[in-house]
GROMACS .gro file of C-alpha atoms in nm:
model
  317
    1UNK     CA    1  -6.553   3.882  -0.304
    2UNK     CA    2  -6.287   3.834  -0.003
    3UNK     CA    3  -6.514   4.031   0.236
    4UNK     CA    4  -6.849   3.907   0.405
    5UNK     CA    5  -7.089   4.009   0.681
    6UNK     CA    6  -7.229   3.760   0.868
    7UNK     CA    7  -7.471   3.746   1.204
    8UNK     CA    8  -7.578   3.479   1.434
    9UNK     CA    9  -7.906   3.557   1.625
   10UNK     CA   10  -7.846   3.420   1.922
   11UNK     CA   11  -8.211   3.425   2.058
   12UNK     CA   12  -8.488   3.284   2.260
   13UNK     CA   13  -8.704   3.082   2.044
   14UNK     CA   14  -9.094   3.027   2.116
   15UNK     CA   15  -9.096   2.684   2.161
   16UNK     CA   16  -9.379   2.410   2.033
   17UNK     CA   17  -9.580   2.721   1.844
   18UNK     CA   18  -9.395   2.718   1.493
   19UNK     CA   19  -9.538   2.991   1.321
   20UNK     CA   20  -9.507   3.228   1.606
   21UNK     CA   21  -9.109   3.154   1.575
   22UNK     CA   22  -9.133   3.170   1.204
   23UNK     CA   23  -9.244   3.551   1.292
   24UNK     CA   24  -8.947   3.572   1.533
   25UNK     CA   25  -8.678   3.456   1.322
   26UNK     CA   26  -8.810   3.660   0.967
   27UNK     CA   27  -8.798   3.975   1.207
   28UNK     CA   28  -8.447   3.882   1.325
   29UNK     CA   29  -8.300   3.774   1.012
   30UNK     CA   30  -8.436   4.084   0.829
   31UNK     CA   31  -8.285   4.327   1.121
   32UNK     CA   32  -7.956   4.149   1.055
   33UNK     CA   33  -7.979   4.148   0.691
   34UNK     CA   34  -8.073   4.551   0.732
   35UNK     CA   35  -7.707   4.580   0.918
   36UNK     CA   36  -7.536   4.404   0.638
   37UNK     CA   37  -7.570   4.093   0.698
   38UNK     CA   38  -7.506   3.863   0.385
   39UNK     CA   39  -7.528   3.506   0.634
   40UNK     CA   40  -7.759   3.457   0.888
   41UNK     CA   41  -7.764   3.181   1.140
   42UNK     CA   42  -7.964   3.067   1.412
   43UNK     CA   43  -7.935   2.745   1.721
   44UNK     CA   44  -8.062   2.418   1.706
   45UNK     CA   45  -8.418   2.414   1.635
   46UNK     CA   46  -8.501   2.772   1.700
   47UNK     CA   47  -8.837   2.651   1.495
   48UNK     CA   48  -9.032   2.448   1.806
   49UNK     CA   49  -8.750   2.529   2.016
   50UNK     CA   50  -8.515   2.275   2.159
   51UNK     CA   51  -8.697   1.968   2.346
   52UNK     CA   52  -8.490   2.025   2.688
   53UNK     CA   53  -8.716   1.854   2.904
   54UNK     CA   54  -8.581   1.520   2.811
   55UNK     CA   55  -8.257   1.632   3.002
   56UNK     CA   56  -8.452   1.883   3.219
   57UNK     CA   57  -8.758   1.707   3.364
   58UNK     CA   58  -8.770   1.450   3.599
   59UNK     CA   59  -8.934   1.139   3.439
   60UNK     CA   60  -8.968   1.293   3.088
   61UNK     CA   61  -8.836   0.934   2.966
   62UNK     CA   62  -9.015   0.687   3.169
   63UNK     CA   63  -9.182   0.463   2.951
   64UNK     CA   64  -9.596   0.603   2.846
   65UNK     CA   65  -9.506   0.893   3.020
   66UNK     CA   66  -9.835   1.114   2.958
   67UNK     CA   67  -9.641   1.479   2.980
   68UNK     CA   68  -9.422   1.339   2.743
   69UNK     CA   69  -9.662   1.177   2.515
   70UNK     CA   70  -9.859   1.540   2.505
   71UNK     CA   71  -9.530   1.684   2.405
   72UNK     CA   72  -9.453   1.460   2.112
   73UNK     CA   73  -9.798   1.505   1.996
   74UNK     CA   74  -9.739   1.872   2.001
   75UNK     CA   75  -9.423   1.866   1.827
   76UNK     CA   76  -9.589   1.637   1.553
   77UNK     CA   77  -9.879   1.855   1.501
   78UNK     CA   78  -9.651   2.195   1.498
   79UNK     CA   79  -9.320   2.077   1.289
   80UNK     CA   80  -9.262   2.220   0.965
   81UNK     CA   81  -9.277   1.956   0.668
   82UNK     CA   82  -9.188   1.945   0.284
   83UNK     CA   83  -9.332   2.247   0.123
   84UNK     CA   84  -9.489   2.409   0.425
   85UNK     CA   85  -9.587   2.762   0.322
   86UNK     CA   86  -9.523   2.836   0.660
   87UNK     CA   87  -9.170   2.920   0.589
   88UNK     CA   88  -9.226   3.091   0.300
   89UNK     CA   89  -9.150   3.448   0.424
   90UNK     CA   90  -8.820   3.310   0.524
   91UNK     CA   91  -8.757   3.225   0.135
   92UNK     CA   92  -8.876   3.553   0.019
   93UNK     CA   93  -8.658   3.716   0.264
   94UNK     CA   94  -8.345   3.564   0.100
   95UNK     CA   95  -8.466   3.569  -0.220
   96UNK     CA   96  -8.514   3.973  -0.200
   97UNK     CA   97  -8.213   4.045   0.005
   98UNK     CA   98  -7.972   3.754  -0.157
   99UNK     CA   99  -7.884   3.672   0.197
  100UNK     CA  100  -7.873   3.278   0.303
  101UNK     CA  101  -8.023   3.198   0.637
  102UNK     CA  102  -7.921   2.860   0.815
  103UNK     CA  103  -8.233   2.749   1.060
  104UNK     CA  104  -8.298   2.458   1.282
  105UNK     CA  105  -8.646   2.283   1.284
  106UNK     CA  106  -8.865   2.020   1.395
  107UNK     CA  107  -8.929   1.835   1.069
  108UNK     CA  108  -9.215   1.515   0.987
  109UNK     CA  109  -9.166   1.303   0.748
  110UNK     CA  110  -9.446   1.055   0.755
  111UNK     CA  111  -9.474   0.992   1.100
  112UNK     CA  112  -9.140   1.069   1.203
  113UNK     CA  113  -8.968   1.409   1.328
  114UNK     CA  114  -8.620   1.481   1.209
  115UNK     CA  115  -8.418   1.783   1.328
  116UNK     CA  116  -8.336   1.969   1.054
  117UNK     CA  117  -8.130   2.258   0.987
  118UNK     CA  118  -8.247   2.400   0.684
  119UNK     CA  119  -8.052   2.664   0.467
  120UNK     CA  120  -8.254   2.924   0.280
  121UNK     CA  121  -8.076   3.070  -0.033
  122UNK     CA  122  -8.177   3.336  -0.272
  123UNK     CA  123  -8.343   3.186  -0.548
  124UNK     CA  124  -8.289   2.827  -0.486
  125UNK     CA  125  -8.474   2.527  -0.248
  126UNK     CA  126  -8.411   2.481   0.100
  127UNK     CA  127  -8.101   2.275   0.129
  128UNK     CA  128  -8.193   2.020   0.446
  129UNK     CA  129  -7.978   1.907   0.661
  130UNK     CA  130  -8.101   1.632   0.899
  131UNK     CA  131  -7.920   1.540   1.198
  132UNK     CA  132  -7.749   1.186   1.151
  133UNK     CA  133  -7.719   1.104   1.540
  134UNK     CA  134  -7.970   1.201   1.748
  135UNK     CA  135  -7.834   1.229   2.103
  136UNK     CA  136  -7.919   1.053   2.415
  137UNK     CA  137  -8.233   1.141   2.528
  138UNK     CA  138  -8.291   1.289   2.176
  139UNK     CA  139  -8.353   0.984   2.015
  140UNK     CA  140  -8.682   0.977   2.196
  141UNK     CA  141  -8.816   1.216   1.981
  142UNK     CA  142  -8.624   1.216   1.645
  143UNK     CA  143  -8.537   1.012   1.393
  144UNK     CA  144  -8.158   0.946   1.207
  145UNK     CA  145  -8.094   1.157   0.928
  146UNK     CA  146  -7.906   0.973   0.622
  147UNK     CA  147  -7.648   1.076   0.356
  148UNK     CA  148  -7.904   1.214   0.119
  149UNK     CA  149  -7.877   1.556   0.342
  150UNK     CA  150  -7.519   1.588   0.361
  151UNK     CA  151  -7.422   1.878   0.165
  152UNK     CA  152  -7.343   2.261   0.110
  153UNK     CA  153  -7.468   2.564  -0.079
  154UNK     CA  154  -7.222   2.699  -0.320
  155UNK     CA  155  -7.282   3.115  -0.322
  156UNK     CA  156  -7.082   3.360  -0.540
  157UNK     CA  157  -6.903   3.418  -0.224
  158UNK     CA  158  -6.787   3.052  -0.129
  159UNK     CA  159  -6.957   2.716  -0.026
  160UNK     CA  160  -7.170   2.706   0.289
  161UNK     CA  161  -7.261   2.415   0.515
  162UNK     CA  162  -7.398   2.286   0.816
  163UNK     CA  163  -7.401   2.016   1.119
  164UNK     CA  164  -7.600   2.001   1.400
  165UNK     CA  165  -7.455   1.978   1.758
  166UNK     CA  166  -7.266   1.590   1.874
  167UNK     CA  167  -7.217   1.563   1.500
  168UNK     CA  168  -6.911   1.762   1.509
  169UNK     CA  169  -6.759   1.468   1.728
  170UNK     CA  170  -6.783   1.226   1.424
  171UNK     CA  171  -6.483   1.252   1.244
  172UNK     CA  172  -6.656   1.069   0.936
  173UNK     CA  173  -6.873   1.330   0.886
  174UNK     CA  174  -6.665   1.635   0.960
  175UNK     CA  175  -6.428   1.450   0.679
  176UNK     CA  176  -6.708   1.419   0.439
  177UNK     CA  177  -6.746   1.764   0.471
  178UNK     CA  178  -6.427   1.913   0.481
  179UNK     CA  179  -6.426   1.718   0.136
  180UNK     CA  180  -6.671   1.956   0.019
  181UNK     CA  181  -6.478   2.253   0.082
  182UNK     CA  182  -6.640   2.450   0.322
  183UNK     CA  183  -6.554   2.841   0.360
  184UNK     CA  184  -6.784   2.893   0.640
  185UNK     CA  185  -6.959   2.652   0.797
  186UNK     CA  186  -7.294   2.645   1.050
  187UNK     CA  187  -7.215   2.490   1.406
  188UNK     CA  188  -7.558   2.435   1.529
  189UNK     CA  189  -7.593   2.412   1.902
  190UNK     CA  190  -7.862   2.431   2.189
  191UNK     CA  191  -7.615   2.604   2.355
  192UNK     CA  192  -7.282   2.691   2.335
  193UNK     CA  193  -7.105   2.561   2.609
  194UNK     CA  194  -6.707   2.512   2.706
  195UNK     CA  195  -6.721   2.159   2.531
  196UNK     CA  196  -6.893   2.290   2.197
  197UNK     CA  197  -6.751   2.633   2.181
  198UNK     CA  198  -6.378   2.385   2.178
  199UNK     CA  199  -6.515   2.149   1.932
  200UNK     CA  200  -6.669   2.468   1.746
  201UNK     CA  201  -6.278   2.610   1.691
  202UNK     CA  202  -6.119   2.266   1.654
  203UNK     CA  203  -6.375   2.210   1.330
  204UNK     CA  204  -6.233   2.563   1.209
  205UNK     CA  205  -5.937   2.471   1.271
  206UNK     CA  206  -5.953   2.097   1.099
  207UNK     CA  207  -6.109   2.238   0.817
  208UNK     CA  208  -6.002   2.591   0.734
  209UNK     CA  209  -6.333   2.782   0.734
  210UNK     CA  210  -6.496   3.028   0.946
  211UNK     CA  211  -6.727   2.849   1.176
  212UNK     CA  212  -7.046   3.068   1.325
  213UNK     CA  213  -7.136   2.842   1.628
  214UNK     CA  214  -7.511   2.923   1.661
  215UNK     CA  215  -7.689   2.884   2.009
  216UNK     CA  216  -8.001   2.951   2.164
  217UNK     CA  217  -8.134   3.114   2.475
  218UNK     CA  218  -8.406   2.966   2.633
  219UNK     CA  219  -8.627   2.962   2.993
  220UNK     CA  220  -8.834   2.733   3.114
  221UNK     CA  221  -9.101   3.035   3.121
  222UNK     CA  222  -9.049   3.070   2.772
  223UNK     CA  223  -9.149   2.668   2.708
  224UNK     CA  224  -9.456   2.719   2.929
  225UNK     CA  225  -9.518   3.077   2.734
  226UNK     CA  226  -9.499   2.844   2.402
  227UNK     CA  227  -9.713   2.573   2.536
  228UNK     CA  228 -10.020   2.773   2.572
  229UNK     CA  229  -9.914   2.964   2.221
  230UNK     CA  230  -9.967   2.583   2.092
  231UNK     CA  231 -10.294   2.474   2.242
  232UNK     CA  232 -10.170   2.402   2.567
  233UNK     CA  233 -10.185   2.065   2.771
  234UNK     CA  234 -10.212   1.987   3.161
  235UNK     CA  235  -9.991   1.694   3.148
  236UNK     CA  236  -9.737   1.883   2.945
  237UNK     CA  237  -9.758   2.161   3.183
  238UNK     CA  238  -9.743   1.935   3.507
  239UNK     CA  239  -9.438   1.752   3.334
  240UNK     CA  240  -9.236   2.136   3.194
  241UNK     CA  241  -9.356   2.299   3.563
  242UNK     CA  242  -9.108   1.997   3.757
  243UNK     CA  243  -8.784   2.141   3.573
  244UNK     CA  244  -8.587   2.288   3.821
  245UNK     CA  245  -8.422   2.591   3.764
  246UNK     CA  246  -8.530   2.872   3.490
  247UNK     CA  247  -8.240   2.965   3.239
  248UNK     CA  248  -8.134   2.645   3.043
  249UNK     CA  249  -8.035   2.782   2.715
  250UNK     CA  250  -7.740   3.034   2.737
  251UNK     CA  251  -7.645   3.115   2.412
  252UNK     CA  252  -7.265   3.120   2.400
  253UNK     CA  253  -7.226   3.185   2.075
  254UNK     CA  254  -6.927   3.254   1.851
  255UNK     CA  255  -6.790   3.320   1.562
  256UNK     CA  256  -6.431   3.133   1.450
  257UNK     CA  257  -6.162   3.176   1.256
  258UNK     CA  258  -5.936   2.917   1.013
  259UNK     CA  259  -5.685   2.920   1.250
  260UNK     CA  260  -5.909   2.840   1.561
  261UNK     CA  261  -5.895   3.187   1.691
  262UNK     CA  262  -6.221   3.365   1.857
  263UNK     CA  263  -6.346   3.689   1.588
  264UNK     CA  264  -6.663   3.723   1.798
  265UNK     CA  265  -6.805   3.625   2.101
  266UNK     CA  266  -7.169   3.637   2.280
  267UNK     CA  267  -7.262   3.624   2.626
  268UNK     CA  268  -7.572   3.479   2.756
  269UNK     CA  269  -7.871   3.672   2.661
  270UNK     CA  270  -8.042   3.750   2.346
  271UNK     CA  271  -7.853   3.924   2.092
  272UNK     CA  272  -7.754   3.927   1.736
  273UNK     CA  273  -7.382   3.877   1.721
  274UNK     CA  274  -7.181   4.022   1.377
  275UNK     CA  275  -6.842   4.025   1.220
  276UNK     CA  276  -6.690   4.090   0.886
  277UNK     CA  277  -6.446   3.751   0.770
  278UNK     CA  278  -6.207   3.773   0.520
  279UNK     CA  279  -6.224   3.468   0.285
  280UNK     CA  280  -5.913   3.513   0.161
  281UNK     CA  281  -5.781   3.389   0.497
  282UNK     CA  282  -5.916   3.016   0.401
  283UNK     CA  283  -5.639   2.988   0.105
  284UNK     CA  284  -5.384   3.145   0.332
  285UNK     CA  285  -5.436   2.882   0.620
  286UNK     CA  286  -5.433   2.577   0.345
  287UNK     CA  287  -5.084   2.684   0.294
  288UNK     CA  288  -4.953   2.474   0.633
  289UNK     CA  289  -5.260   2.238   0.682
  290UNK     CA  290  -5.491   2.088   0.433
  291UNK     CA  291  -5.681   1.767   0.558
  292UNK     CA  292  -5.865   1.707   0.262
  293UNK     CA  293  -5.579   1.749   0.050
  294UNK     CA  294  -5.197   1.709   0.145
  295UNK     CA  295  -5.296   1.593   0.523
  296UNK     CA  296  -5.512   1.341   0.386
  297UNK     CA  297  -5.257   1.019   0.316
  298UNK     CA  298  -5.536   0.886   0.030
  299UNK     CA  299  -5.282   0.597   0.005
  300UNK     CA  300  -5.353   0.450   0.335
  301UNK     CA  301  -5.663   0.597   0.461
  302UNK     CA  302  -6.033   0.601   0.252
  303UNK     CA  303  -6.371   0.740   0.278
  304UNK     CA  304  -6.726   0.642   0.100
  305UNK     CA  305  -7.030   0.830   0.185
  306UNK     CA  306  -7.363   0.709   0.098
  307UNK     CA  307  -7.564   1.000  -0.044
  308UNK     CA  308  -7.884   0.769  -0.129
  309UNK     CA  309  -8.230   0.835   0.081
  310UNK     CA  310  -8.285   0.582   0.277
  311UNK     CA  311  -8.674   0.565   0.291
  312UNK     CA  312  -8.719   0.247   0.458
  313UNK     CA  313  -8.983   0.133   0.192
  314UNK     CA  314  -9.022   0.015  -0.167
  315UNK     CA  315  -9.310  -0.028  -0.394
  316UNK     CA  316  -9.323  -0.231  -0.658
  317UNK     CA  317  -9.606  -0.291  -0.897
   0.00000   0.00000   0.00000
């Protein structure tokens, strides 16, 4: 198979209420997949929606802030966790169609949230991504991710992977997966701005694969709409109410080529954006750059990645 159909749905999530944007996103994907779509990807947690208060609201990080407090509680009690048959309809959805869908999430472990981007593949487990790096503000809220989630889904069609937003500015982990030979990979953003969409085309470029850069679009309305979809909160509501402005998700998405160039393009609003790649490009574009391979100087340059969990705990009897 050289040919493939893929979609991003760029789209506003409902943020905090989970299972509402489980609803959302099965709906979506299955629209897509009903077009032809064989890969479907969505933003940055389009599951709880991403947390953009901590950039957005005045105060959100002061220290025992109570708006922000209510919000972490919120995300805790709504995040998706191992085995949640919440998400199941996602998995049947690929498992009927054969489609993969790539998803961002809130994600506990214990008593930590992780952002996750989780692939859904016919037939198979999630594959989980977690984000290595939270950023900034983000490490408020969640937790580093560790080797143990670095890695792709190999479909008849060609391997898959996935890295969530200011991870595609470490070069240590765009080389550990360019190792694992990518044909498209999932650029998972909040939004897709100038900055990302360049990085975006620069990893396609690096690493000769398709890249769907996946954003979301998202209003403050739509975080207050969520709030009340997840038990509301006064403080939470007093804190969201001081962001100024409305629109602060603006999708952007896009869809790029081997050689960095621009197949597809979104705008701002809500819409599912498609294109047809041909794989067969990938093998072409090796030809004059390979950085895995005869860019790679093994002699002089080396890379070990830990793939072990890092759980933090051991018992022993």
């Amino acid at each position: 198979m050289t040919k493939l159909n893929v979609a991003i749905c760029q789209a506003a999530p409902v943020p905090l209420a989970v299972s509402d944007g489980i609803d959302k996103a099965v709906r979506l994907a299955r629209e897509a997949i009903a077009d032809g779509a064989q890969l479907v990807a969505f933003g940055e947690t389009f599951l709880g929606g991403y947390p953009l208060w901590l950039d957005e609201a005045p105060g959100a990080a002061l220290w025992d802030h109570t708006g922000s407090k209510a919000l972490h509680r919120i995300l805790m009690e709504q995040a998706v966790v191992a085995g949640d048959e919440r998400l199941l309809p996602l998995q049947e959805l690929a498992d009927e169609s054969g489609a993969v869908i790539s998803i961002g999430a809130h994600e506990r472990v214990r008593q930590s949230l992780y952002n996750n981007q989780m692939t859904f593949r016919p037939g198979l487990p999630v594959l989980d991504h977690r984000k290595l790096v939270p950023t900034h503000g983000e490490r408020l809220i969640w937790m580093r991710g560790d080797g143990s989630t670095l890695g792709v889904h190999q479909a008849e069609w060609g391997i898959v992977g996935s890295l969530i937003c200011w991870e595609h500015w470490m070069p240590l982990a765009r080389a550990a997966m360019h190792n694992l030979g990518e044909s498209i990979h999932v650029a998972a953003w909040p939004t897709v701005r100038e900055s990302y969409a360049i990085s975006s085309r620069h990893y396609a470029m690096e690493g000769r694969c398709f890249v769907l850069a996946a954003g979301l679009v998202q209003s403050k309305d739509d975080v207050l709409d969520g709030l009340e979809r997840a038990g509301g909160s006064s403080e939470a509501r007093e804190l969201l109410e001081a962001i100024p402005g409305d629109v602060l998700n603006a999708g952007g998405s896009l869809i790029a080529a081997p050689d960095a160039s621009v197949i597809a393009q979104a705008g701002a609003g809500e819409e599912t954006l498609f294109a047809e790649l041909d794989l067969s490009l990938r093998d072409e574009s090796l030809a004059s750059l390979d950085t895995d391979g005869h860019y790679s100087r093994p002699d002089v340059f080396e890379l070990s990645v830990d793939t072990r969990a890092k759980d933090g705990v051991t018992w022993r009897d």
